[in-house]
mmCIF file of C-alpha atoms in Angstrom:
data_model
loop_
_atom_site.group_PDB
_atom_site.id
_atom_site.type_symbol
_atom_site.label_atom_id
_atom_site.label_comp_id
_atom_site.label_asym_id
_atom_site.label_seq_id
_atom_site.Cartn_x
_atom_site.Cartn_y
_atom_site.Cartn_z
ATOM 1 C CA MET P 4 22.136 -6.634 -13.062
ATOM 2 C CA ARG P 5 18.789 -8.551 -13.486
ATOM 3 C CA GLY P 6 15.860 -8.029 -11.547
ATOM 4 C CA ALA P 7 13.487 -10.949 -10.476
ATOM 5 C CA LEU P 8 10.761 -9.694 -12.861
ATOM 6 C CA SER P 9 13.326 -8.692 -15.736
ATOM 7 C CA GLY P 10 11.987 -9.396 -19.071
ATOM 8 C CA VAL P 11 8.391 -8.605 -18.017
ATOM 9 C CA ARG P 12 6.807 -6.056 -19.648
ATOM 10 C CA VAL P 13 3.740 -4.300 -17.723
ATOM 11 C CA LEU P 14 0.933 -1.921 -19.289
ATOM 12 C CA ASP P 15 0.088 0.638 -16.742
ATOM 13 C CA LEU P 16 -3.115 1.855 -17.793
ATOM 14 C CA SER P 17 -3.912 2.996 -13.923
ATOM 15 C CA ARG P 18 -3.862 6.413 -12.223
ATOM 16 C CA VAL P 19 -3.998 7.993 -8.586
ATOM 17 C CA LEU P 20 -2.488 5.156 -5.890
ATOM 18 C CA ALA P 21 -3.666 1.543 -6.067
ATOM 19 C CA GLY P 22 -2.640 0.837 -9.791
ATOM 20 C CA PRO P 23 0.278 2.842 -9.709
ATOM 21 C CA PHE P 24 1.842 1.777 -6.258
ATOM 22 C CA SER P 25 1.237 -1.947 -7.680
ATOM 23 C CA THR P 26 2.989 -1.386 -10.848
ATOM 24 C CA MET P 27 6.057 0.643 -9.339
ATOM 25 C CA ILE P 28 6.583 -2.380 -7.149
ATOM 26 C CA LEU P 29 6.849 -4.367 -10.422
ATOM 27 C CA GLY P 30 9.448 -1.784 -11.582
ATOM 28 C CA ASP P 31 11.419 -2.052 -8.270
ATOM 29 C CA LEU P 32 11.449 -5.688 -8.919
ATOM 30 C CA GLY P 33 12.798 -5.303 -12.574
ATOM 31 C CA ALA P 34 9.737 -5.498 -14.705
ATOM 32 C CA GLU P 35 9.602 -2.839 -17.967
ATOM 33 C CA VAL P 36 6.500 -0.844 -17.024
ATOM 34 C CA ILE P 37 4.979 1.503 -19.591
ATOM 35 C CA LYS P 38 2.680 4.446 -18.122
ATOM 36 C CA VAL P 39 -0.232 5.027 -20.237
ATOM 37 C CA GLU P 40 -1.777 8.604 -19.903
ATOM 38 C CA ALA P 41 -4.186 10.547 -22.166
ATOM 39 C CA PRO P 42 -2.309 13.294 -24.247
ATOM 40 C CA GLY P 43 -1.525 15.919 -21.942
ATOM 41 C CA GLY P 44 -1.445 13.558 -18.906
ATOM 42 C CA SER P 45 -4.486 11.866 -17.051
ATOM 43 C CA ASP P 46 -2.951 10.864 -13.726
ATOM 44 C CA ASP P 47 -4.832 13.155 -11.337
ATOM 45 C CA THR P 48 -2.031 13.002 -8.561
ATOM 46 C CA ARG P 49 0.233 14.934 -11.114
ATOM 47 C CA ALA P 50 -1.678 18.191 -9.775
ATOM 48 C CA TRP P 51 -2.371 16.791 -6.182
ATOM 49 C CA GLY P 52 -0.536 19.362 -4.101
ATOM 50 C CA PRO P 53 1.552 21.214 -2.710
ATOM 51 C CA PRO P 54 4.146 20.307 -2.051
ATOM 52 C CA PHE P 55 5.434 20.475 -5.298
ATOM 53 C CA LYS P 56 9.212 20.326 -6.450
ATOM 54 C CA ALA P 57 9.699 22.170 -9.759
ATOM 55 C CA GLY P 58 6.283 21.540 -10.672
ATOM 56 C CA GLU P 59 6.072 17.801 -9.735
ATOM 57 C CA SER P 60 3.778 16.945 -7.153
ATOM 58 C CA ALA P 61 5.003 14.932 -4.107
ATOM 59 C CA TYR P 62 2.077 12.487 -4.532
ATOM 60 C CA TYR P 63 3.016 11.687 -7.925
ATOM 61 C CA LEU P 64 6.451 11.142 -7.023
ATOM 62 C CA CYS P 65 5.733 8.527 -4.592
ATOM 63 C CA THR P 66 4.294 6.021 -6.884
ATOM 64 C CA ASN P 67 5.577 6.236 -10.236
ATOM 65 C CA ARG P 68 9.417 5.544 -10.376
ATOM 66 C CA ASN P 69 10.734 2.879 -12.763
ATOM 67 C CA LYS P 70 8.529 3.614 -15.430
ATOM 68 C CA LYS P 71 8.371 4.686 -18.821
ATOM 69 C CA ALA P 72 5.713 7.290 -19.846
ATOM 70 C CA LEU P 73 3.650 7.204 -23.008
ATOM 71 C CA THR P 74 0.969 9.146 -24.339
ATOM 72 C CA LEU P 75 -2.284 7.609 -26.131
ATOM 73 C CA ASN P 76 -5.743 8.509 -26.556
ATOM 74 C CA LEU P 77 -7.644 5.418 -26.460
ATOM 75 C CA LYS P 78 -10.760 6.749 -27.606
ATOM 76 C CA THR P 79 -9.639 7.057 -31.037
ATOM 77 C CA GLU P 80 -9.234 3.854 -33.441
ATOM 78 C CA GLU P 81 -5.542 4.859 -33.952
ATOM 79 C CA GLY P 82 -4.742 5.117 -30.161
ATOM 80 C CA LYS P 83 -6.310 1.661 -29.531
ATOM 81 C CA ALA P 84 -4.360 0.266 -32.508
ATOM 82 C CA VAL P 85 -1.398 1.506 -31.001
ATOM 83 C CA LEU P 86 -2.329 -0.105 -27.702
ATOM 84 C CA LYS P 87 -3.013 -3.419 -29.442
ATOM 85 C CA GLN P 88 0.155 -3.464 -30.680
ATOM 86 C CA LEU P 89 1.739 -3.226 -27.468
ATOM 87 C CA VAL P 90 -0.223 -5.889 -25.778
ATOM 88 C CA ARG P 91 1.067 -8.172 -28.405
ATOM 89 C CA GLN P 92 4.538 -7.735 -26.865
ATOM 90 C CA SER P 93 3.392 -7.446 -23.038
ATOM 91 C CA ASP P 94 2.826 -9.782 -20.268
ATOM 92 C CA VAL P 95 0.826 -7.718 -18.118
ATOM 93 C CA LEU P 96 -2.171 -5.169 -18.595
ATOM 94 C CA ILE P 97 -3.350 -3.386 -15.456
ATOM 95 C CA HIS P 98 -5.931 -0.670 -15.333
ATOM 96 C CA ASN P 99 -8.449 1.015 -12.860
ATOM 97 C CA PHE P 100 -11.253 2.355 -14.886
ATOM 98 C CA LYS P 101 -14.526 2.131 -13.943
ATOM 99 C CA HIS P 102 -16.467 -0.680 -14.399
ATOM 100 C CA GLY P 103 -17.352 -1.565 -18.034
ATOM 101 C CA THR P 104 -15.159 1.294 -19.565
ATOM 102 C CA MET P 105 -12.343 -0.916 -20.947
ATOM 103 C CA GLU P 106 -15.398 -3.349 -22.484
ATOM 104 C CA LYS P 107 -16.848 -0.059 -24.160
ATOM 105 C CA TRP P 108 -13.625 0.727 -26.096
ATOM 106 C CA GLN P 109 -13.053 -2.981 -27.029
ATOM 107 C CA LEU P 110 -10.148 -3.415 -24.832
ATOM 108 C CA GLY P 111 -11.853 -5.832 -22.270
ATOM 109 C CA TYR P 112 -9.948 -8.900 -21.711
ATOM 110 C CA GLU P 113 -11.995 -11.015 -23.817
ATOM 111 C CA ASP P 114 -10.760 -8.682 -26.660
ATOM 112 C CA LEU P 115 -7.256 -8.618 -25.835
ATOM 113 C CA LYS P 116 -6.688 -12.206 -25.041
ATOM 114 C CA LYS P 117 -7.520 -12.909 -28.698
ATOM 115 C CA LEU P 118 -4.396 -10.971 -29.721
ATOM 116 C CA ASN P 119 -1.954 -12.525 -26.691
ATOM 117 C CA PRO P 120 -3.441 -15.411 -25.086
ATOM 118 C CA ARG P 121 -0.612 -15.034 -22.497
ATOM 119 C CA LEU P 122 -1.787 -11.719 -21.267
ATOM 120 C CA ILE P 123 -2.432 -11.197 -17.750
ATOM 121 C CA TYR P 124 -5.094 -8.598 -17.233
ATOM 122 C CA CYS P 125 -5.617 -6.764 -13.747
ATOM 123 C CA SER P 126 -8.686 -4.749 -13.312
ATOM 124 C CA ILE P 127 -8.784 -2.689 -10.091
ATOM 125 C CA THR P 128 -12.220 -1.228 -9.194
ATOM 126 C CA GLY P 129 -13.746 0.101 -6.019
ATOM 127 C CA PHE P 130 -16.366 -2.862 -6.034
ATOM 128 C CA GLY P 131 -15.259 -5.461 -8.471
ATOM 129 C CA ARG P 132 -16.844 -6.714 -11.481
ATOM 130 C CA ALA P 133 -19.871 -8.578 -9.686
ATOM 131 C CA GLY P 134 -22.246 -7.332 -7.159
ATOM 132 C CA PRO P 135 -24.903 -4.503 -6.988
ATOM 133 C CA TYR P 136 -22.171 -1.889 -6.081
ATOM 134 C CA LYS P 137 -19.903 -2.434 -9.548
ATOM 135 C CA ALA P 138 -20.906 0.610 -11.112
ATOM 136 C CA LEU P 139 -20.014 2.758 -8.421
ATOM 137 C CA ALA P 140 -17.130 4.604 -8.177
ATOM 138 C CA GLY P 141 -14.258 3.789 -5.633
ATOM 139 C CA TYR P 142 -12.747 6.109 -3.309
ATOM 140 C CA ASP P 143 -10.356 5.222 -0.361
ATOM 141 C CA TYR P 144 -12.318 7.095 1.846
ATOM 142 C CA ILE P 145 -15.823 5.814 1.050
ATOM 143 C CA ILE P 146 -14.245 2.446 1.314
ATOM 144 C CA GLN P 147 -12.933 2.886 4.476
ATOM 145 C CA ALA P 148 -16.504 3.927 5.570
ATOM 146 C CA MET P 149 -18.249 0.955 3.865
ATOM 147 C CA SER P 150 -15.663 -1.917 5.026
ATOM 148 C CA GLY P 151 -15.941 -1.266 8.513
ATOM 149 C CA LEU P 152 -12.600 0.093 9.017
ATOM 150 C CA MET P 153 -13.843 3.440 10.078
ATOM 151 C CA SER P 154 -16.163 1.598 12.556
ATOM 152 C CA ILE P 155 -12.997 0.387 14.276
ATOM 153 C CA THR P 156 -10.746 3.150 13.975
ATOM 154 C CA GLY P 157 -11.046 6.007 16.650
ATOM 155 C CA SER P 158 -12.407 6.017 20.074
ATOM 156 C CA GLU P 159 -15.610 7.033 21.946
ATOM 157 C CA GLU P 160 -14.510 10.519 22.173
ATOM 158 C CA SER P 161 -13.353 11.051 18.388
ATOM 159 C CA GLY P 162 -15.782 8.759 16.740
ATOM 160 C CA PRO P 163 -14.614 6.883 13.674
ATOM 161 C CA LEU P 164 -11.788 7.890 11.815
ATOM 162 C CA LYS P 165 -10.116 7.052 8.669
ATOM 163 C CA VAL P 166 -6.307 5.556 8.547
ATOM 164 C CA GLY P 167 -3.869 8.499 8.101
ATOM 165 C CA VAL P 168 -3.221 7.422 4.510
ATOM 166 C CA ALA P 169 -5.409 5.758 1.712
ATOM 167 C CA ILE P 170 -4.646 2.461 3.282
ATOM 168 C CA THR P 171 -7.397 0.577 1.187
ATOM 169 C CA ASP P 172 -5.317 1.645 -2.050
ATOM 170 C CA VAL P 173 -1.988 0.624 -0.627
ATOM 171 C CA MET P 174 -3.474 -2.919 0.435
ATOM 172 C CA THR P 175 -5.034 -3.239 -2.986
ATOM 173 C CA GLY P 176 -2.028 -2.250 -5.014
ATOM 174 C CA LEU P 177 -0.124 -5.029 -2.948
ATOM 175 C CA TYR P 178 -2.967 -7.772 -3.712
ATOM 176 C CA ALA P 179 -2.481 -6.656 -7.369
ATOM 177 C CA VAL P 180 1.322 -7.488 -7.100
ATOM 178 C CA ILE P 181 0.562 -10.702 -5.437
ATOM 179 C CA GLY P 182 -2.048 -11.856 -7.896
ATOM 180 C CA ILE P 183 0.058 -10.530 -10.798
ATOM 181 C CA THR P 184 2.950 -12.457 -9.648
ATOM 182 C CA ALA P 185 0.944 -15.842 -8.890
ATOM 183 C CA ALA P 186 -0.432 -15.812 -12.457
ATOM 184 C CA LEU P 187 2.978 -15.199 -14.025
ATOM 185 C CA TYR P 188 4.252 -18.175 -12.185
ATOM 186 C CA GLU P 189 1.000 -20.182 -13.340
ATOM 187 C CA ARG P 190 1.376 -19.241 -16.909
ATOM 188 C CA GLU P 191 5.179 -20.875 -16.848
ATOM 189 C CA GLN P 192 3.235 -24.031 -16.056
ATOM 190 C CA SER P 193 -0.388 -23.846 -18.259
ATOM 191 C CA GLY P 194 1.267 -21.088 -20.857
ATOM 192 C CA GLU P 195 -1.928 -19.525 -20.633
ATOM 193 C CA GLY P 196 -2.895 -15.531 -19.301
ATOM 194 C CA GLN P 197 -5.626 -14.946 -17.150
ATOM 195 C CA SER P 198 -7.868 -12.014 -15.676
ATOM 196 C CA LEU P 199 -7.790 -10.651 -12.133
ATOM 197 C CA ASP P 200 -10.684 -8.921 -10.552
ATOM 198 C CA LEU P 201 -9.398 -6.441 -7.811
ATOM 199 C CA ALA P 202 -11.639 -4.550 -5.644
ATOM 200 C CA LEU P 203 -10.860 -1.966 -2.707
ATOM 201 C CA PHE P 204 -13.834 -3.269 -0.874
ATOM 202 C CA ASP P 205 -12.694 -6.650 -0.836
ATOM 203 C CA ALA P 206 -9.104 -5.706 0.173
ATOM 204 C CA ALA P 207 -10.296 -3.639 3.115
ATOM 205 C CA ILE P 208 -12.534 -6.253 4.324
ATOM 206 C CA SER P 209 -9.694 -8.895 4.203
ATOM 207 C CA ALA P 210 -7.653 -6.412 6.403
ATOM 208 C CA LEU P 211 -10.278 -6.659 9.128
ATOM 209 C CA VAL P 212 -8.449 -10.137 10.115
ATOM 210 C CA ASN P 213 -9.043 -10.722 13.844
ATOM 211 C CA VAL P 214 -11.503 -8.128 14.397
ATOM 212 C CA ALA P 215 -13.572 -9.336 11.596
ATOM 213 C CA SER P 216 -13.168 -13.196 12.905
ATOM 214 C CA ASN P 217 -14.019 -11.711 16.723
ATOM 215 C CA TYR P 218 -17.390 -10.611 15.074
ATOM 216 C CA LEU P 219 -18.038 -13.754 12.805
ATOM 217 C CA ILE P 220 -17.514 -16.005 16.064
ATOM 218 C CA SER P 221 -19.157 -13.937 18.458
ATOM 219 C CA GLY P 222 -21.706 -11.687 16.602
ATOM 220 C CA GLN P 223 -20.765 -9.021 19.123
ATOM 221 C CA LEU P 224 -20.055 -5.480 17.511
ATOM 222 C CA PRO P 225 -16.563 -4.326 18.213
ATOM 223 C CA LYS P 226 -16.346 -0.953 20.329
ATOM 224 C CA LEU P 227 -14.287 2.050 19.450
ATOM 225 C CA LEU P 228 -10.842 1.031 21.296
ATOM 226 C CA GLY P 229 -8.773 4.035 20.277
ATOM 227 C CA ASN P 230 -5.195 2.904 21.017
ATOM 228 C CA HIS P 231 -6.259 -0.122 22.694
ATOM 229 C CA HIS P 232 -6.212 -3.513 21.339
ATOM 230 C CA PRO P 233 -9.672 -5.562 21.548
ATOM 231 C CA ASN P 234 -7.735 -9.153 22.225
ATOM 232 C CA ILE P 235 -4.661 -8.214 24.228
ATOM 233 C CA VAL P 236 -3.882 -6.318 27.491
ATOM 234 C CA PRO P 237 -1.844 -3.977 27.923
ATOM 235 C CA TYR P 238 -1.095 -3.241 24.539
ATOM 236 C CA GLN P 239 -1.705 0.542 23.831
ATOM 237 C CA THR P 240 -0.314 4.015 24.355
ATOM 238 C CA PHE P 241 0.543 5.184 28.061
ATOM 239 C CA PRO P 242 0.977 8.546 29.213
ATOM 240 C CA THR P 243 4.737 9.475 30.442
ATOM 241 C CA LYS P 244 6.591 11.877 32.471
ATOM 242 C CA ASP P 245 7.404 14.004 29.062
ATOM 243 C CA GLY P 246 4.889 12.661 26.242
ATOM 244 C CA GLU P 247 3.685 9.003 25.326
ATOM 245 C CA MET P 248 4.654 5.689 24.543
ATOM 246 C CA VAL P 249 3.427 2.594 23.056
ATOM 247 C CA LEU P 250 3.299 -0.696 25.164
ATOM 248 C CA ALA P 251 2.741 -3.895 23.990
ATOM 249 C CA VAL P 252 2.747 -6.878 26.120
ATOM 250 C CA GLY P 253 1.823 -9.904 23.938
ATOM 251 C CA ASN P 254 1.458 -12.731 26.514
ATOM 252 C CA ASP P 255 1.586 -13.654 30.230
ATOM 253 C CA ARG P 256 5.270 -14.227 30.523
ATOM 254 C CA GLN P 257 5.800 -10.487 29.346
ATOM 255 C CA PHE P 258 3.354 -9.353 31.639
ATOM 256 C CA LYS P 259 4.893 -10.921 34.662
ATOM 257 C CA LYS P 260 8.400 -9.684 33.523
ATOM 258 C CA LEU P 261 6.986 -5.979 33.307
ATOM 259 C CA CYS P 262 5.397 -6.258 36.770
ATOM 260 C CA ARG P 263 8.976 -6.985 38.382
ATOM 261 C CA LEU P 264 10.675 -4.296 36.190
ATOM 262 C CA ILE P 265 7.934 -1.682 37.585
ATOM 263 C CA ASP P 266 8.295 -3.018 41.082
ATOM 264 C CA LYS P 267 4.533 -4.290 41.179
ATOM 265 C CA GLU P 268 5.121 -8.065 41.174
ATOM 266 C CA GLU P 269 1.871 -8.328 43.254
ATOM 267 C CA TRP P 270 -0.007 -7.283 40.151
ATOM 268 C CA ALA P 271 1.168 -10.409 38.088
ATOM 269 C CA ASP P 272 -0.759 -12.452 40.898
ATOM 270 C CA ASP P 273 -3.578 -10.409 41.056
ATOM 271 C CA GLN P 274 -6.711 -12.583 39.721
ATOM 272 C CA ARG P 275 -7.901 -9.417 37.857
ATOM 273 C CA PHE P 276 -4.645 -9.345 35.780
ATOM 274 C CA ALA P 277 -3.142 -12.710 36.231
ATOM 275 C CA THR P 278 -3.967 -14.200 32.537
ATOM 276 C CA ASN P 279 -4.661 -12.074 29.307
ATOM 277 C CA ASP P 280 -7.981 -12.935 29.256
ATOM 278 C CA GLN P 281 -8.576 -11.480 32.978
ATOM 279 C CA ARG P 282 -6.604 -8.528 32.051
ATOM 280 C CA VAL P 283 -8.987 -7.922 28.680
ATOM 281 C CA GLU P 284 -11.976 -8.039 30.975
ATOM 282 C CA HIS P 285 -10.338 -5.380 33.657
ATOM 283 C CA ARG P 286 -8.539 -3.572 30.992
ATOM 284 C CA TYR P 287 -9.224 0.167 32.328
ATOM 285 C CA GLU P 288 -8.289 -0.812 35.988
ATOM 286 C CA LEU P 289 -4.828 -1.946 34.691
ATOM 287 C CA ALA P 290 -4.537 0.836 32.561
ATOM 288 C CA ASP P 291 -4.821 3.350 35.323
ATOM 289 C CA LEU P 292 -2.495 1.808 37.433
ATOM 290 C CA LEU P 293 -0.178 1.515 34.623
ATOM 291 C CA SER P 294 -0.645 5.183 33.722
ATOM 292 C CA ALA P 295 0.244 6.026 37.225
ATOM 293 C CA VAL P 296 3.468 4.155 36.999
ATOM 294 C CA PHE P 297 4.595 5.532 33.725
ATOM 295 C CA LYS P 298 4.268 8.828 34.661
ATOM 296 C CA LEU P 299 7.170 8.699 36.969
ATOM 297 C CA LYS P 300 9.856 8.559 34.080
ATOM 298 C CA THR P 301 10.464 9.889 30.695
ATOM 299 C CA SER P 302 9.182 7.771 27.468
ATOM 300 C CA ALA P 303 13.347 7.443 26.734
ATOM 301 C CA GLU P 304 13.969 5.962 30.360
ATOM 302 C CA TRP P 305 11.191 3.457 30.082
ATOM 303 C CA GLN P 306 12.243 2.491 26.507
ATOM 304 C CA ASP P 307 15.858 1.854 27.602
ATOM 305 C CA LEU P 308 14.569 -0.351 30.879
ATOM 306 C CA PHE P 309 12.068 -2.223 28.615
ATOM 307 C CA ASN P 310 14.274 -2.785 25.575
ATOM 308 C CA GLN P 311 17.212 -4.275 27.632
ATOM 309 C CA HIS P 312 14.734 -6.726 29.296
ATOM 310 C CA GLY P 313 12.781 -7.600 26.002
ATOM 311 C CA ILE P 314 9.188 -5.842 26.700
ATOM 312 C CA PRO P 315 8.041 -4.398 23.658
ATOM 313 C CA CYS P 316 7.594 -0.614 23.279
ATOM 314 C CA GLY P 317 8.338 2.304 21.100
ATOM 315 C CA PRO P 318 7.965 6.205 20.722
ATOM 316 C CA ILE P 319 5.401 7.635 18.623
ATOM 317 C CA ASN P 320 7.622 9.452 15.924
ATOM 318 C CA ASN P 321 6.475 12.372 13.578
ATOM 319 C CA MET P 322 7.588 12.469 10.110
ATOM 320 C CA ALA P 323 10.838 14.028 10.975
ATOM 321 C CA GLU P 324 11.786 11.564 13.764
ATOM 322 C CA VAL P 325 11.153 8.863 11.226
ATOM 323 C CA PHE P 326 13.431 9.986 8.556
ATOM 324 C CA ASN P 327 16.227 11.047 11.040
ATOM 325 C CA ASP P 328 15.967 7.644 12.561
ATOM 326 C CA PRO P 329 19.117 5.527 11.967
ATOM 327 C CA GLN P 330 17.139 2.435 11.269
ATOM 328 C CA VAL P 331 15.867 3.853 8.502
ATOM 329 C CA ALA P 332 19.386 4.930 7.018
ATOM 330 C CA ALA P 333 20.446 1.056 7.757
ATOM 331 C CA ARG P 334 17.345 -0.347 5.877
ATOM 332 C CA GLN P 335 17.855 2.225 2.934
ATOM 333 C CA MET P 336 14.375 3.458 3.369
ATOM 334 C CA VAL P 337 15.150 6.719 1.574
ATOM 335 C CA VAL P 338 16.727 6.936 -1.617
ATOM 336 C CA PRO P 339 18.101 9.708 -3.867
ATOM 337 C CA ILE P 340 16.717 9.783 -7.392
ATOM 338 C CA GLU P 341 18.108 12.352 -10.089
ATOM 339 C CA HIS P 342 14.893 13.680 -11.610
ATOM 340 C CA PRO P 343 14.991 15.611 -15.403
ATOM 341 C CA THR P 344 13.317 18.803 -14.228
ATOM 342 C CA ALA P 345 13.117 18.538 -10.056
ATOM 343 C CA GLY P 346 16.993 17.717 -9.660
ATOM 344 C CA GLU P 347 17.460 14.959 -7.083
ATOM 345 C CA ILE P 348 14.526 13.753 -5.195
ATOM 346 C CA ARG P 349 14.350 11.599 -1.783
ATOM 347 C CA VAL P 350 11.542 9.196 -1.961
ATOM 348 C CA VAL P 351 10.800 6.165 0.077
ATOM 349 C CA GLY P 352 12.842 3.030 -0.775
ATOM 350 C CA SER P 353 11.566 -0.362 -1.246
ATOM 351 C CA PRO P 354 10.826 -2.875 1.667
ATOM 352 C CA LEU P 355 11.765 -5.806 -0.430
ATOM 353 C CA LYS P 356 15.385 -7.023 0.365
ATOM 354 C CA LEU P 357 16.221 -9.875 -2.280
ATOM 355 C CA SER P 358 19.669 -11.115 -2.047
ATOM 356 C CA ARG P 359 20.417 -12.253 -5.584
ATOM 357 C CA THR P 360 18.062 -9.964 -7.410
ATOM 358 C CA PRO P 361 17.853 -6.655 -5.464
ATOM 359 C CA VAL P 362 15.586 -4.133 -5.804
ATOM 360 C CA GLN P 363 16.982 -1.617 -8.232
ATOM 361 C CA PHE P 364 15.894 2.397 -9.096
ATOM 362 C CA ARG P 365 16.436 2.724 -12.474
ATOM 363 C CA TYR P 366 13.959 5.450 -13.591
ATOM 364 C CA PRO P 367 12.703 8.516 -11.881
ATOM 365 C CA PRO P 368 8.918 8.993 -12.039
ATOM 366 C CA PRO P 369 8.551 10.196 -15.669
ATOM 367 C CA LEU P 370 7.109 13.374 -17.285
ATOM 368 C CA VAL P 371 4.020 13.214 -19.207
ATOM 369 C CA GLY P 372 4.902 10.981 -22.558
ATOM 370 C CA GLU P 373 8.289 11.436 -21.582
ATOM 371 C CA HIS P 374 9.233 8.180 -23.386
ATOM 372 C CA THR P 375 6.511 7.964 -25.960
ATOM 373 C CA GLU P 376 8.801 8.175 -28.981
ATOM 374 C CA GLU P 377 10.930 5.635 -27.601
ATOM 375 C CA VAL P 378 8.288 3.148 -27.227
ATOM 376 C CA LEU P 379 6.773 3.705 -30.498
ATOM 377 C CA ARG P 380 10.228 3.526 -32.147
ATOM 378 C CA GLU P 381 10.680 0.139 -30.345
ATOM 379 C CA LEU P 382 7.029 -1.043 -32.079
ATOM 380 C CA GLY P 383 8.840 -0.254 -35.502
ATOM 381 C CA MET P 384 6.984 3.313 -36.058
ATOM 382 C CA ASP P 385 9.364 5.966 -37.913
ATOM 383 C CA ALA P 386 9.479 9.774 -37.225
ATOM 384 C CA LYS P 387 7.006 10.078 -39.840
ATOM 385 C CA GLY P 388 4.348 7.996 -38.326
ATOM 386 C CA ILE P 389 4.946 9.536 -34.766
ATOM 387 C CA GLU P 390 4.640 12.855 -36.025
ATOM 388 C CA ALA P 391 1.335 12.104 -37.965
ATOM 389 C CA LEU P 392 -0.177 10.488 -34.613
ATOM 390 C CA LYS P 393 0.890 13.927 -32.883
ATOM 391 C CA GLU P 394 -0.834 15.891 -35.050
ATOM 392 C CA LYS P 395 -4.164 14.174 -34.967
ATOM 393 C CA GLY P 396 -4.063 13.940 -31.326
ATOM 394 C CA ILE P 397 -3.477 10.769 -30.689
ATOM 395 C CA LEU P 398 -0.187 11.003 -28.353
#
């Protein structure tokens, strides 16, 4: 079965998270992805654990399915020559080396587009190819701090906090997929490739969305609101008889319905709470009143009531609860894959549900250099030539 991107070949020179996450998505969509590492393996996440399964780290396994693996020493002329052969036959190259590294190896966009003018060349760095920070290394944690994300995450009690996953890497990977697919579409019209300059810093700032707009319009610095929303009330966690739940009342109509369901209809007409802007101004007074009511029943009791009447709410699930949720099963968000050394592994499925060209899970995350000989044979190299490269430490 063809995928949406069948026929597209991607050379993946990236490692860790942002780049491998983006190329996994391209592979899920049908692209042929060739993961290029240094001999012995150079993706740091292979060693990031525990947990491991048969020597394979859970971290590496989460972003590297649907790829073939090739080892190549790009610091040698022979290694660069092999990569250039692949470039001539590829549609996309993606890397996340530090600024200037690929140019130093004569593998920058200006070098490679001479070999393949249709090449789409995606560079992922911490701060991009321009600006005073361009030479700095980019780590998600640092980017979360510098971009302002940490300044709006947490509470006055906790102080600034990072998001629980490397969210700027994930967002940059998604932006890379968007940019690459847009460039592929444009290439169908122009016949030409182009260079993409992706920065974790830029992606993180773009994710500030309404909070950034609030500041740019008002000039007021946002406060640490914890689990509260800066623009909508009540839109937060609330304690219940047996734990906590999240309530997300998005408009005045929903608030009136909420007041009726909890037998507090007078609150809907209270001048402190009648409209959202008034509720934002009196958020803490309203939160105290609602908390006293919600403590009278369990989270499940409130959720049953609110779900029946269209009031958005939900439990705060842990990982076990998430992956035992029937909705997760119905959406096929966990899939089994057979791995050559680890046996059957379970990985998070794709959220992309295409009707005619569905996502396919064709290959497990590859071992280091698992497909080196296969890829080189497709280039026309014979067994003797491959063995010679191995002896020189090129592969």
